[in-house]
Short mmCIF file of C-alpha atoms in Angstrom, two decimals:
data_model
loop_
_atom_site.label_atom_id
_atom_site.label_comp_id
_atom_site.label_asym_id
_atom_site.label_seq_id
_atom_site.Cartn_x
_atom_site.Cartn_y
_atom_site.Cartn_z
CA UNK A 14 -0.04 -0.03 -0.01
CA UNK A 15 1.07 3.57 -0.76
CA UNK A 16 0.23 6.28 1.83
CA UNK A 17 -0.11 9.97 1.26
CA UNK A 18 -1.78 13.12 2.45
CA UNK A 19 -4.78 14.37 0.46
CA UNK A 20 -7.76 16.72 0.78
CA UNK A 21 -10.78 14.56 1.60
CA UNK A 22 -14.49 15.39 1.54
CA UNK A 23 -17.71 13.33 1.84
CA UNK A 24 -19.29 14.40 -1.44
CA UNK A 25 -18.43 16.08 -4.76
CA UNK A 26 -18.99 19.61 -3.37
CA UNK A 27 -19.11 21.45 -0.09
CA UNK A 28 -22.77 22.18 -0.35
CA UNK A 29 -23.75 18.45 -0.23
CA UNK A 30 -20.93 16.75 1.56
CA UNK A 31 -19.62 19.10 4.10
CA UNK A 32 -16.29 20.81 4.37
CA UNK A 33 -13.21 19.02 2.88
CA UNK A 34 -10.27 18.39 5.15
CA UNK A 35 -6.72 18.87 4.04
CA UNK A 36 -3.69 16.68 4.90
CA UNK A 37 -5.78 13.58 5.52
CA UNK A 38 -4.08 10.20 5.41
CA UNK A 39 -4.97 8.12 2.33
CA UNK A 40 -3.81 4.63 1.37
CA UNK A 41 -3.81 3.25 -2.21
CA UNK A 42 -3.76 -0.47 -2.80
CA UNK A 43 -2.87 -1.90 -6.25
CA UNK A 44 -4.12 -5.39 -7.36
CA UNK A 45 -5.89 -7.30 -10.10
CA UNK A 46 -9.26 -7.33 -8.32
CA UNK A 47 -11.63 -4.47 -8.20
CA UNK A 48 -12.51 -3.47 -4.62
CA UNK A 49 -14.80 -1.03 -3.05
CA UNK A 50 -13.19 1.82 -1.24
CA UNK A 51 -13.26 2.03 2.57
CA UNK A 52 -13.81 5.13 4.69
CA UNK A 53 -12.51 4.94 8.24
CA UNK A 54 -14.75 6.21 11.10
CA UNK A 55 -12.51 5.50 14.01
CA UNK A 56 -11.15 7.95 16.55
CA UNK A 57 -7.54 6.51 16.78
CA UNK A 58 -4.73 8.34 14.99
CA UNK A 59 -2.49 6.59 12.56
CA UNK A 60 1.29 6.28 13.04
CA UNK A 61 3.41 5.81 9.90
CA UNK A 62 7.02 6.09 10.86
CA UNK A 63 7.12 6.70 14.61
CA UNK A 64 4.77 7.24 17.53
CA UNK A 65 5.80 10.83 18.15
CA UNK A 66 3.95 12.21 15.05
CA UNK A 67 0.51 10.56 14.75
CA UNK A 68 -1.97 11.56 12.11
CA UNK A 69 -5.51 12.25 13.47
CA UNK A 70 -8.45 10.50 11.94
CA UNK A 71 -11.05 12.19 9.79
CA UNK A 72 -13.58 12.18 12.68
CA UNK A 73 -11.07 13.60 15.15
CA UNK A 74 -10.09 16.47 12.77
CA UNK A 75 -13.74 17.43 12.27
CA UNK A 76 -14.21 17.54 16.02
CA UNK A 77 -11.05 19.54 16.66
CA UNK A 78 -12.15 22.03 14.09
CA UNK A 79 -15.56 22.26 15.81
CA UNK A 80 -17.32 21.09 12.59
CA UNK A 81 -19.15 18.35 14.64
CA UNK A 82 -20.35 18.53 18.28
CA UNK A 83 -18.87 15.26 19.47
CA UNK A 84 -16.88 12.18 18.58
CA UNK A 85 -19.85 10.04 17.33
CA UNK A 86 -21.35 8.72 14.24
CA UNK A 87 -24.40 6.75 13.05
CA UNK A 88 -24.93 4.52 10.08
CA UNK A 89 -27.28 2.24 8.21
CA UNK A 90 -26.57 0.57 4.90
CA UNK A 91 -29.84 1.33 3.21
CA UNK A 92 -32.32 -1.09 1.62
CA UNK A 93 -33.08 -1.20 -2.07
CA UNK A 94 -35.99 -3.61 -1.58
CA UNK A 95 -37.86 -1.28 0.80
CA UNK A 96 -40.31 1.21 -0.66
CA UNK A 97 -38.82 2.60 -3.87
CA UNK A 98 -35.38 2.05 -2.63
CA UNK A 99 -33.92 3.66 0.54
CA UNK A 100 -30.37 4.97 0.51
CA UNK A 101 -27.90 4.44 3.23
CA UNK A 102 -27.27 7.10 5.89
CA UNK A 103 -24.16 8.26 7.58
CA UNK A 104 -24.17 11.03 10.17
CA UNK A 105 -21.12 12.41 11.91
CA UNK A 106 -21.64 14.00 15.36
CA UNK A 107 -25.31 12.90 15.60
CA UNK A 108 -27.97 10.63 14.29
CA UNK A 109 -31.12 10.58 12.14
CA UNK A 110 -34.07 10.11 14.53
CA UNK A 111 -36.44 9.37 11.65
CA UNK A 112 -34.61 6.20 10.59
CA UNK A 113 -34.96 3.85 13.60
CA UNK A 114 -36.97 2.67 16.61
CA UNK A 115 -35.24 3.77 19.87
CA UNK A 116 -34.52 1.24 22.61
CA UNK A 117 -32.79 1.22 26.02
CA UNK A 118 -30.11 -1.32 25.32
CA UNK A 119 -26.53 0.02 25.46
CA UNK A 120 -23.45 -1.88 24.26
CA UNK A 121 -19.97 -1.23 25.60
CA UNK A 122 -17.01 -0.57 23.17
CA UNK A 123 -14.22 -3.04 23.68
CA UNK A 124 -10.60 -2.06 23.99
CA UNK A 125 -9.46 -3.64 20.65
CA UNK A 126 -9.45 -0.74 18.16
CA UNK A 127 -9.92 -3.12 15.18
CA UNK A 128 -13.02 -4.82 16.83
CA UNK A 129 -14.72 -2.15 18.95
CA UNK A 130 -18.32 -2.99 17.96
CA UNK A 131 -18.83 -6.41 19.61
CA UNK A 132 -22.27 -7.77 20.72
CA UNK A 133 -23.55 -10.90 22.25
CA UNK A 134 -25.60 -12.80 19.63
CA UNK A 135 -27.95 -14.68 21.93
CA UNK A 136 -30.37 -16.31 19.44
CA UNK A 137 -31.47 -16.47 15.76
CA UNK A 138 -35.03 -17.50 15.01
CA UNK A 139 -36.73 -17.94 11.62
CA UNK A 140 -40.45 -17.28 11.51
CA UNK A 141 -42.62 -18.20 8.46
CA UNK A 142 -45.91 -16.83 7.25
CA UNK A 143 -47.71 -20.09 8.35
CA UNK A 144 -46.70 -19.36 12.03
CA UNK A 145 -43.84 -21.94 12.25
CA UNK A 146 -40.67 -20.97 13.89
CA UNK A 147 -37.20 -22.51 13.75
CA UNK A 148 -34.14 -22.05 15.90
CA UNK A 149 -31.06 -21.34 13.81
CA UNK A 150 -28.39 -20.68 16.45
CA UNK A 151 -27.64 -23.62 18.80
CA UNK A 152 -25.57 -21.49 21.28
CA UNK A 153 -24.78 -17.79 21.88
CA UNK A 154 -21.63 -16.27 20.41
CA UNK A 155 -19.67 -13.04 20.63
CA UNK A 156 -20.12 -11.39 17.30
CA UNK A 157 -18.41 -8.41 15.59
CA UNK A 158 -20.38 -5.82 13.61
CA UNK A 159 -18.41 -4.80 10.49
CA UNK A 160 -19.81 -2.59 7.71
CA UNK A 161 -16.84 -3.28 5.39
CA UNK A 162 -18.11 -6.65 4.37
CA UNK A 163 -21.63 -7.70 3.10
CA UNK A 164 -21.71 -11.11 4.76
CA UNK A 165 -22.98 -12.73 7.95
CA UNK A 166 -20.41 -15.16 9.40
CA UNK A 167 -21.90 -17.88 11.62
CA UNK A 168 -20.51 -21.19 13.04
CA UNK A 169 -20.87 -24.39 11.08
CA UNK A 170 -23.72 -25.81 13.19
CA UNK A 171 -25.74 -22.68 12.70
CA UNK A 172 -25.10 -22.82 8.86
CA UNK A 173 -26.30 -26.39 8.91
CA UNK A 174 -29.63 -25.21 10.39
CA UNK A 175 -30.02 -22.52 7.77
CA UNK A 176 -29.46 -25.06 5.06
CA UNK A 177 -32.06 -27.51 6.50
CA UNK A 178 -34.75 -24.85 7.24
CA UNK A 179 -34.39 -22.70 4.16
CA UNK A 180 -33.05 -25.22 1.60
CA UNK A 181 -29.72 -23.49 0.99
CA UNK A 182 -26.87 -25.15 -0.89
CA UNK A 183 -23.24 -24.36 -0.35
CA UNK A 184 -21.04 -23.77 -3.39
CA UNK A 185 -17.42 -24.69 -2.70
CA UNK A 186 -16.16 -22.89 -5.84
CA UNK A 187 -17.24 -19.41 -4.81
CA UNK A 188 -17.58 -20.15 -1.12
CA UNK A 189 -21.14 -18.86 -1.07
CA UNK A 190 -24.76 -20.13 -0.81
CA UNK A 191 -25.98 -19.70 -4.33
CA UNK A 192 -29.74 -19.68 -5.01
CA UNK A 193 -31.52 -20.55 -8.26
CA UNK A 194 -34.82 -19.08 -9.39
CA UNK A 195 -36.85 -21.97 -7.95
CA UNK A 196 -35.54 -21.61 -4.46
CA UNK A 197 -36.02 -17.87 -4.72
CA UNK A 198 -39.67 -18.16 -5.63
CA UNK A 199 -40.21 -20.68 -2.86
CA UNK A 200 -38.72 -18.34 -0.25
CA UNK A 201 -40.79 -15.50 -1.55
CA UNK A 202 -43.90 -17.58 -0.98
CA UNK A 203 -42.87 -18.73 2.52
CA UNK A 204 -41.80 -15.11 3.51
CA UNK A 205 -39.35 -16.15 6.28
CA UNK A 206 -38.23 -13.44 8.75
CA UNK A 207 -35.07 -13.97 10.64
CA UNK A 208 -34.83 -12.37 14.13
CA UNK A 209 -31.33 -11.69 15.58
CA UNK A 210 -31.50 -11.18 19.41
CA UNK A 211 -28.60 -9.09 20.66
CA UNK A 212 -27.36 -8.26 24.14
CA UNK A 213 -24.36 -6.70 25.84
CA UNK A 214 -23.53 -10.19 27.12
CA UNK A 215 -24.25 -13.71 25.95
CA UNK A 216 -26.90 -14.75 28.45
CA UNK A 217 -28.19 -11.94 30.62
CA UNK A 218 -29.21 -8.32 30.50
CA UNK A 219 -31.59 -6.43 28.21
CA UNK A 220 -31.77 -7.40 24.62
CA UNK A 221 -32.87 -5.94 21.29
CA UNK A 222 -34.40 -7.78 18.31
CA UNK A 223 -33.39 -6.89 14.78
CA UNK A 224 -35.73 -8.56 12.24
CA UNK A 225 -34.47 -9.19 8.69
CA UNK A 226 -37.14 -10.16 6.08
CA UNK A 227 -36.21 -12.50 3.17
CA UNK A 228 -35.55 -9.71 0.63
CA UNK A 229 -32.65 -8.54 2.80
CA UNK A 230 -30.98 -11.86 2.09
CA UNK A 231 -31.71 -11.73 -1.67
CA UNK A 232 -28.44 -10.32 -2.98
CA UNK A 233 -26.57 -10.61 -6.22
CA UNK A 234 -22.87 -10.49 -7.33
CA UNK A 235 -20.83 -10.68 -10.45
CA UNK A 236 -17.88 -13.12 -10.52
CA UNK A 237 -16.23 -10.83 -13.06
CA UNK A 238 -17.14 -7.51 -14.67
CA UNK A 239 -18.92 -8.78 -17.81
CA UNK A 240 -20.67 -11.76 -16.15
CA UNK A 241 -24.35 -12.01 -15.50
CA UNK A 242 -25.28 -11.42 -11.84
CA UNK A 243 -25.83 -14.45 -9.63
CA UNK A 244 -28.29 -14.59 -6.78
CA UNK A 245 -26.79 -15.64 -3.43
CA UNK A 246 -27.78 -15.81 0.21
CA UNK A 247 -25.25 -13.71 2.29
CA UNK A 248 -24.32 -16.37 4.81
CA UNK A 249 -20.75 -17.66 5.15
CA UNK A 250 -19.14 -20.34 7.29
CA UNK A 251 -16.90 -19.07 10.06
CA UNK A 252 -13.82 -21.03 10.79
CA UNK A 253 -13.62 -19.91 14.36
CA UNK A 254 -15.24 -17.50 16.85
CA UNK A 255 -12.97 -14.64 15.66
CA UNK A 256 -14.70 -14.69 12.33
CA UNK A 257 -18.24 -14.31 13.73
CA UNK A 258 -19.45 -11.18 11.98
CA UNK A 259 -22.57 -9.24 11.13
CA UNK A 260 -21.90 -7.26 7.96
CA UNK A 261 -23.79 -4.87 5.71
CA UNK A 262 -26.56 -7.45 4.94
CA UNK A 263 -27.45 -7.16 8.65
CA UNK A 264 -27.09 -3.33 8.66
CA UNK A 265 -29.82 -3.03 5.93
CA UNK A 266 -32.31 -3.39 8.80
CA UNK A 267 -30.15 -2.17 11.65
CA UNK A 268 -29.23 1.35 12.66
CA UNK A 269 -25.91 1.70 14.43
CA UNK A 270 -25.00 4.65 16.64
CA UNK A 271 -21.45 4.83 18.00
CA UNK A 272 -20.65 7.31 20.77
CA UNK A 273 -17.04 7.65 21.71
CA UNK A 274 -17.89 10.25 24.30
CA UNK A 275 -19.39 7.57 26.49
CA UNK A 276 -17.61 4.54 25.06
CA UNK A 277 -20.73 2.81 23.98
CA UNK A 278 -22.95 2.16 20.97
CA UNK A 279 -26.48 1.13 20.17
CA UNK A 280 -28.21 -1.05 17.66
CA UNK A 281 -31.77 -0.34 16.64
CA UNK A 282 -34.45 -1.62 14.23
CA UNK A 283 -34.79 0.54 11.12
CA UNK A 284 -38.10 1.92 9.97
CA UNK A 285 -39.09 2.66 6.40
CA UNK A 286 -42.44 4.42 6.79
CA UNK A 287 -43.47 6.77 3.97
CA UNK A 288 -42.60 9.54 3.52
CA UNK A 289 -39.05 9.09 4.84
CA UNK A 290 -37.94 12.42 6.29
CA UNK A 291 -34.64 13.34 7.93
CA UNK A 292 -34.55 14.29 11.56
CA UNK A 293 -30.91 14.97 12.42
CA UNK A 294 -30.18 15.18 16.14
CA UNK A 295 -26.89 16.23 17.69
CA UNK A 296 -24.93 14.12 20.17
CA UNK A 297 -23.28 16.45 22.65
CA UNK A 298 -20.06 15.85 24.41
CA UNK A 299 -19.93 14.20 27.80
CA UNK A 300 -20.82 16.75 30.53
CA UNK A 301 -23.27 18.65 28.41
CA UNK A 302 -27.07 18.21 28.40
CA UNK A 303 -29.29 17.92 25.38
CA UNK A 304 -30.77 21.24 24.48
CA UNK A 305 -34.53 21.71 24.47
CA UNK A 306 -36.11 19.87 21.61
CA UNK A 307 -38.54 21.50 19.23
CA UNK A 308 -40.38 18.18 18.59
CA UNK A 309 -41.87 16.34 21.66
CA UNK A 310 -42.01 13.06 19.74
CA UNK A 311 -38.44 12.77 18.65
CA UNK A 312 -36.06 10.41 20.45
CA UNK A 313 -33.03 11.85 22.33
CA UNK A 314 -29.70 10.75 23.63
CA UNK A 315 -29.71 9.65 27.23
CA UNK A 316 -27.09 10.36 29.95
CA UNK A 317 -25.33 7.21 28.70
CA UNK A 318 -25.15 8.43 25.10
CA UNK A 319 -27.83 6.23 23.58
CA UNK A 320 -31.22 7.05 22.03
CA UNK A 321 -34.15 6.90 24.33
CA UNK A 322 -37.87 7.38 23.92
CA UNK A 323 -38.09 9.14 27.29
CA UNK A 324 -38.04 12.94 27.37
CA UNK A 325 -35.01 14.89 28.66
CA UNK A 326 -35.04 18.26 30.40
CA UNK A 327 -33.50 21.18 28.67
CA UNK A 328 -30.74 23.26 30.19
CA UNK A 329 -33.15 26.16 31.07
CA UNK A 330 -35.62 23.69 32.59
CA UNK A 331 -32.87 22.08 34.66
CA UNK A 332 -31.75 25.44 35.92
CA UNK A 333 -35.24 26.42 36.79
CA UNK A 334 -35.75 23.16 38.74
CA UNK A 335 -32.51 23.72 40.66
CA UNK A 336 -33.27 27.31 41.48
CA UNK A 337 -36.76 26.36 42.64
CA UNK A 338 -35.44 23.57 44.75
CA UNK A 339 -32.95 25.94 46.42
CA UNK A 340 -35.60 28.59 47.13
CA UNK A 341 -37.83 25.92 48.64
CA UNK A 342 -35.05 24.63 50.81
CA UNK A 343 -34.23 28.14 52.03
CA UNK A 344 -37.96 28.73 52.88
CA UNK A 345 -38.09 25.49 54.89
CA UNK A 346 -34.89 26.44 56.75
CA UNK A 347 -36.28 29.91 57.52
CA UNK A 348 -39.61 28.51 58.74
CA UNK A 349 -37.69 25.91 60.92
CA UNK A 350 -35.51 28.71 62.44
CA UNK A 351 -38.44 30.93 63.27
CA UNK A 352 -40.33 28.04 64.88
CA UNK A 353 -37.27 27.12 66.98
CA UNK A 354 -36.84 30.73 68.13
CA UNK A 355 -40.50 30.92 69.09
CA UNK A 356 -40.35 27.62 70.91
CA UNK A 357 -37.19 28.57 72.86
CA UNK A 358 -38.84 31.98 73.78
CA UNK A 359 -41.90 30.15 75.12
CA UNK A 360 -39.72 27.77 77.11
CA UNK A 361 -37.83 30.68 78.69
CA UNK A 362 -41.10 32.49 79.42
CA UNK A 363 -42.60 29.46 81.09
CA UNK A 364 -39.40 28.83 83.07
CA UNK A 365 -39.36 32.44 84.19
CA UNK A 366 -43.00 32.41 85.16
CA UNK A 367 -42.53 29.14 87.04
CA UNK A 368 -39.62 30.56 88.93
CA UNK A 369 -41.58 33.64 89.88
CA UNK A 370 -44.55 31.58 91.06
CA UNK A 371 -42.28 29.39 93.14
CA UNK A 372 -40.60 32.41 94.72
CA UNK A 373 -44.00 33.92 95.41
CA UNK A 374 -45.22 30.69 96.99
CA UNK A 375 -42.19 30.44 99.29
CA UNK A 376 -42.52 34.11 100.19
CA UNK A 377 -46.21 33.70 101.09
CA UNK A 378 -45.39 30.63 103.13
CA UNK A 379 -42.62 32.42 104.93
CA UNK A 380 -44.95 35.34 105.80
CA UNK A 381 -47.65 32.92 106.96
CA UNK A 382 -45.12 30.95 109.00
CA UNK A 383 -43.71 34.13 110.63
CA UNK A 384 -47.28 35.37 111.37
CA UNK A 385 -48.31 32.12 112.79
CA UNK A 386 -45.25 31.91 115.00
CA UNK A 387 -45.93 35.39 116.34
CA UNK A 388 -49.70 34.94 116.95
CA UNK A 389 -50.22 31.58 118.50
CA UNK A 390 -48.83 29.54 121.34
CA UNK A 391 -49.15 26.04 122.62
CA UNK A 392 -50.97 25.34 125.83
CA UNK A 393 -50.77 21.90 127.34
CA UNK A 394 -52.92 21.20 130.34
CA UNK A 395 -52.45 18.41 132.72
CA UNK A 396 -55.12 16.96 134.76
CA UNK A 397 -54.46 17.56 138.47
CA UNK A 398 -55.81 14.96 140.88
CA UNK A 399 -58.79 16.37 142.74
CA UNK A 400 -57.43 15.28 146.09
CA UNK A 401 -54.71 17.97 145.70
CA UNK A 402 -57.31 20.75 145.72
CA UNK A 403 -55.41 22.51 142.95
CA UNK A 404 -57.20 23.63 139.83
CA UNK A 405 -55.90 24.64 136.46
CA UNK A 406 -56.80 28.26 135.64
CA UNK A 407 -57.28 29.01 131.93
CA UNK A 408 -56.39 32.38 130.56
CA UNK A 409 -59.33 34.47 129.23
CA UNK A 410 -59.35 34.31 125.44
CA UNK A 411 -62.06 36.85 124.82
CA UNK A 412 -59.51 39.47 123.75
CA UNK A 413 -56.84 38.36 121.16
CA UNK A 414 -54.95 41.67 121.11
CA UNK A 415 -53.50 41.75 124.61
CA UNK A 416 -52.35 39.41 127.46
CA UNK A 417 -53.95 39.62 130.82
CA UNK A 418 -52.03 39.10 134.02
CA UNK A 419 -53.19 36.46 136.47
CA UNK A 420 -54.27 37.78 139.92
CA UNK A 421 -51.69 37.14 142.59
CA UNK A 422 -53.15 34.40 144.74
CA UNK A 423 -49.91 33.27 146.24
CA UNK A 424 -47.31 30.71 145.38
CA UNK A 425 -48.45 27.21 144.96
CA UNK A 426 -45.97 24.39 145.44
CA UNK A 427 -45.94 21.29 143.28
CA UNK A 428 -46.63 17.97 144.77
CA UNK A 429 -43.81 16.21 146.57
CA UNK A 430 -41.53 14.18 144.39
CA UNK A 431 -41.98 16.31 141.29
CA UNK A 432 -38.89 17.67 139.65
CA UNK A 433 -38.99 20.94 137.70
CA UNK A 434 -36.66 21.26 134.75
CA UNK A 435 -36.24 24.95 133.79
CA UNK A 436 -35.01 25.67 130.25
CA UNK A 437 -32.51 28.47 129.85
CA UNK A 438 -33.58 31.84 128.70
CA UNK A 439 -33.29 32.18 124.88
CA UNK A 440 -32.12 35.22 123.14
CA UNK A 441 -34.86 37.10 121.14
CA UNK A 442 -32.19 38.09 118.56
CA UNK A 443 -31.51 34.43 117.63
CA UNK A 444 -31.87 33.47 114.03
CA UNK A 445 -35.01 31.93 112.56
CA UNK A 446 -33.11 28.67 111.93
CA UNK A 447 -32.51 28.23 115.74
CA UNK A 448 -36.25 28.93 116.29
CA UNK A 449 -37.15 26.12 113.93
CA UNK A 450 -34.79 23.74 115.66
CA UNK A 451 -36.31 24.62 119.06
CA UNK A 452 -39.78 24.32 117.64
CA UNK A 453 -38.96 20.73 116.50
CA UNK A 454 -37.54 20.00 119.99
CA UNK A 455 -40.79 20.97 121.59
CA UNK A 456 -42.68 18.55 119.41
CA UNK A 457 -40.27 15.80 120.27
CA UNK A 458 -40.74 16.43 123.99
CA UNK A 459 -44.52 16.57 123.47
CA UNK A 460 -44.54 13.23 121.80
CA UNK A 461 -42.52 11.65 124.66
CA UNK A 462 -44.92 13.06 127.33
CA UNK A 463 -47.97 11.74 125.33
CA UNK A 464 -46.83 8.24 125.84
CA UNK A 465 -47.04 8.57 129.65
CA UNK A 466 -50.02 10.84 130.39
CA UNK A 467 -53.06 12.22 128.82
CA UNK A 468 -52.78 15.82 127.89
CA UNK A 469 -55.19 18.55 126.75
CA UNK A 470 -54.05 20.66 123.86
CA UNK A 471 -55.48 23.97 122.69
CA UNK A 472 -54.14 27.24 121.19
CA UNK A 473 -54.06 30.60 122.86
CA UNK A 474 -52.92 33.95 121.49
CA UNK A 475 -52.52 35.81 124.75
CA UNK A 476 -50.10 33.55 126.76
CA UNK A 477 -50.35 30.49 128.96
CA UNK A 478 -50.24 29.94 132.77
CA UNK A 479 -50.75 26.61 134.32
CA UNK A 480 -49.73 25.28 137.75
CA UNK A 481 -47.12 22.55 137.55
CA UNK A 482 -46.06 23.64 133.91
CA UNK A 483 -42.80 25.11 132.87
CA UNK A 484 -43.44 28.25 130.62
CA UNK A 485 -40.94 29.47 128.12
CA UNK A 486 -41.51 32.59 126.08
CA UNK A 487 -39.15 33.25 123.18
CA UNK A 488 -39.71 35.58 120.20
CA UNK A 489 -43.35 35.62 120.64
CA UNK A 490 -43.55 31.81 120.67
CA UNK A 491 -44.96 30.33 123.90
CA UNK A 492 -44.07 26.72 124.67
CA UNK A 493 -45.45 24.79 127.64
CA UNK A 494 -43.87 21.56 128.85
CA UNK A 495 -45.24 19.32 131.64
CA UNK A 496 -42.48 18.26 133.93
CA UNK A 497 -42.41 14.78 135.17
#
């Protein structure tokens, strides 16, 4: 092969084929056979002499010059048997949404640059017009999608099932399944449809079905330039798994979208509804969102870079949603803050009111206690035996505002054997705590005396005088104890 740098465009003029690119790498191959030219769609650069000066690919050059929005492309081979003949379609940096049925199955690009588009071929089923179905693939296989060849390469056991179900015959000379007119008419009557089920793996995960009618397998070729065309079925025998390939015959009914931005691709069923109109959609680079669409029915590229029937939000709508969410969050925070302040204020108010009430209660109780201590006294009367001739004289309580003195009727001695215990005089300036302690002592003495004698207890505000009692007056508090 001879390599050189040339100006390359996609059509005869800039108006129909896009801008031509200068200094593009071109290879010329000389040989006795006529071959169809190939146009590379990869992203990898080409190294000729060393790795320090790689030549960028056609797709990369378009992207670097901002002629396309992303490193992506889409392709279908076209179908001459559909409608009045449908041409192929190649879109760089996007896809034609009017040419396929979107699905949610995404395929990962493999690391091998020469075989990036690899799928898991899980099953092949032939369905006829009479309702019968036939399994044509005994086991799943990893299969390469290649638009540079027209054939479908399958393992020998699968080819044997095709031969038995469809009546195909292998020609060793040309290494093809040739078809005569009789077999062709029979297959037109039976109208078989072959369904290829593809997944990202061999046995699990979501799948997509690509249905090929019999006319997609009705192809012709010329063994040499002046020969008559021969009809053949584009199935070939694969010598090993590395030859498993789905070529252009498959891509007549399949729409392929490759997105290098997300390192994935998709395979979808083509549609051929009349009238066929173009609906070119951009594939934006990773990190950008699809702009707002003018048509609500058109498919769009999802976050993983594949077509999807679900609607996507535009950039303005997304910004509006984010701003609205932030405003709502700020409102909620403000309301929560106000409620917390109000709740804390109420707690402090209740605590302050409770403290005031408690202080008032204690103040009232202290006043009541002080008043009670200054306005009442205990009087304990002991029954005197009548044989002694002594009587207990009770103080007149008709007047609560002053204390009357008892008339002097002489000193009266206690009965013999009685012992008088006189308490020491207390200081009127003693603290209230000492008064409380002495008040409790009086109660304790009273309880001790109650266990031995019967006592009479009543209150008097003007003092106490009883024969045989010890009287103690301290800070307005009169206490009377019966001595044993």
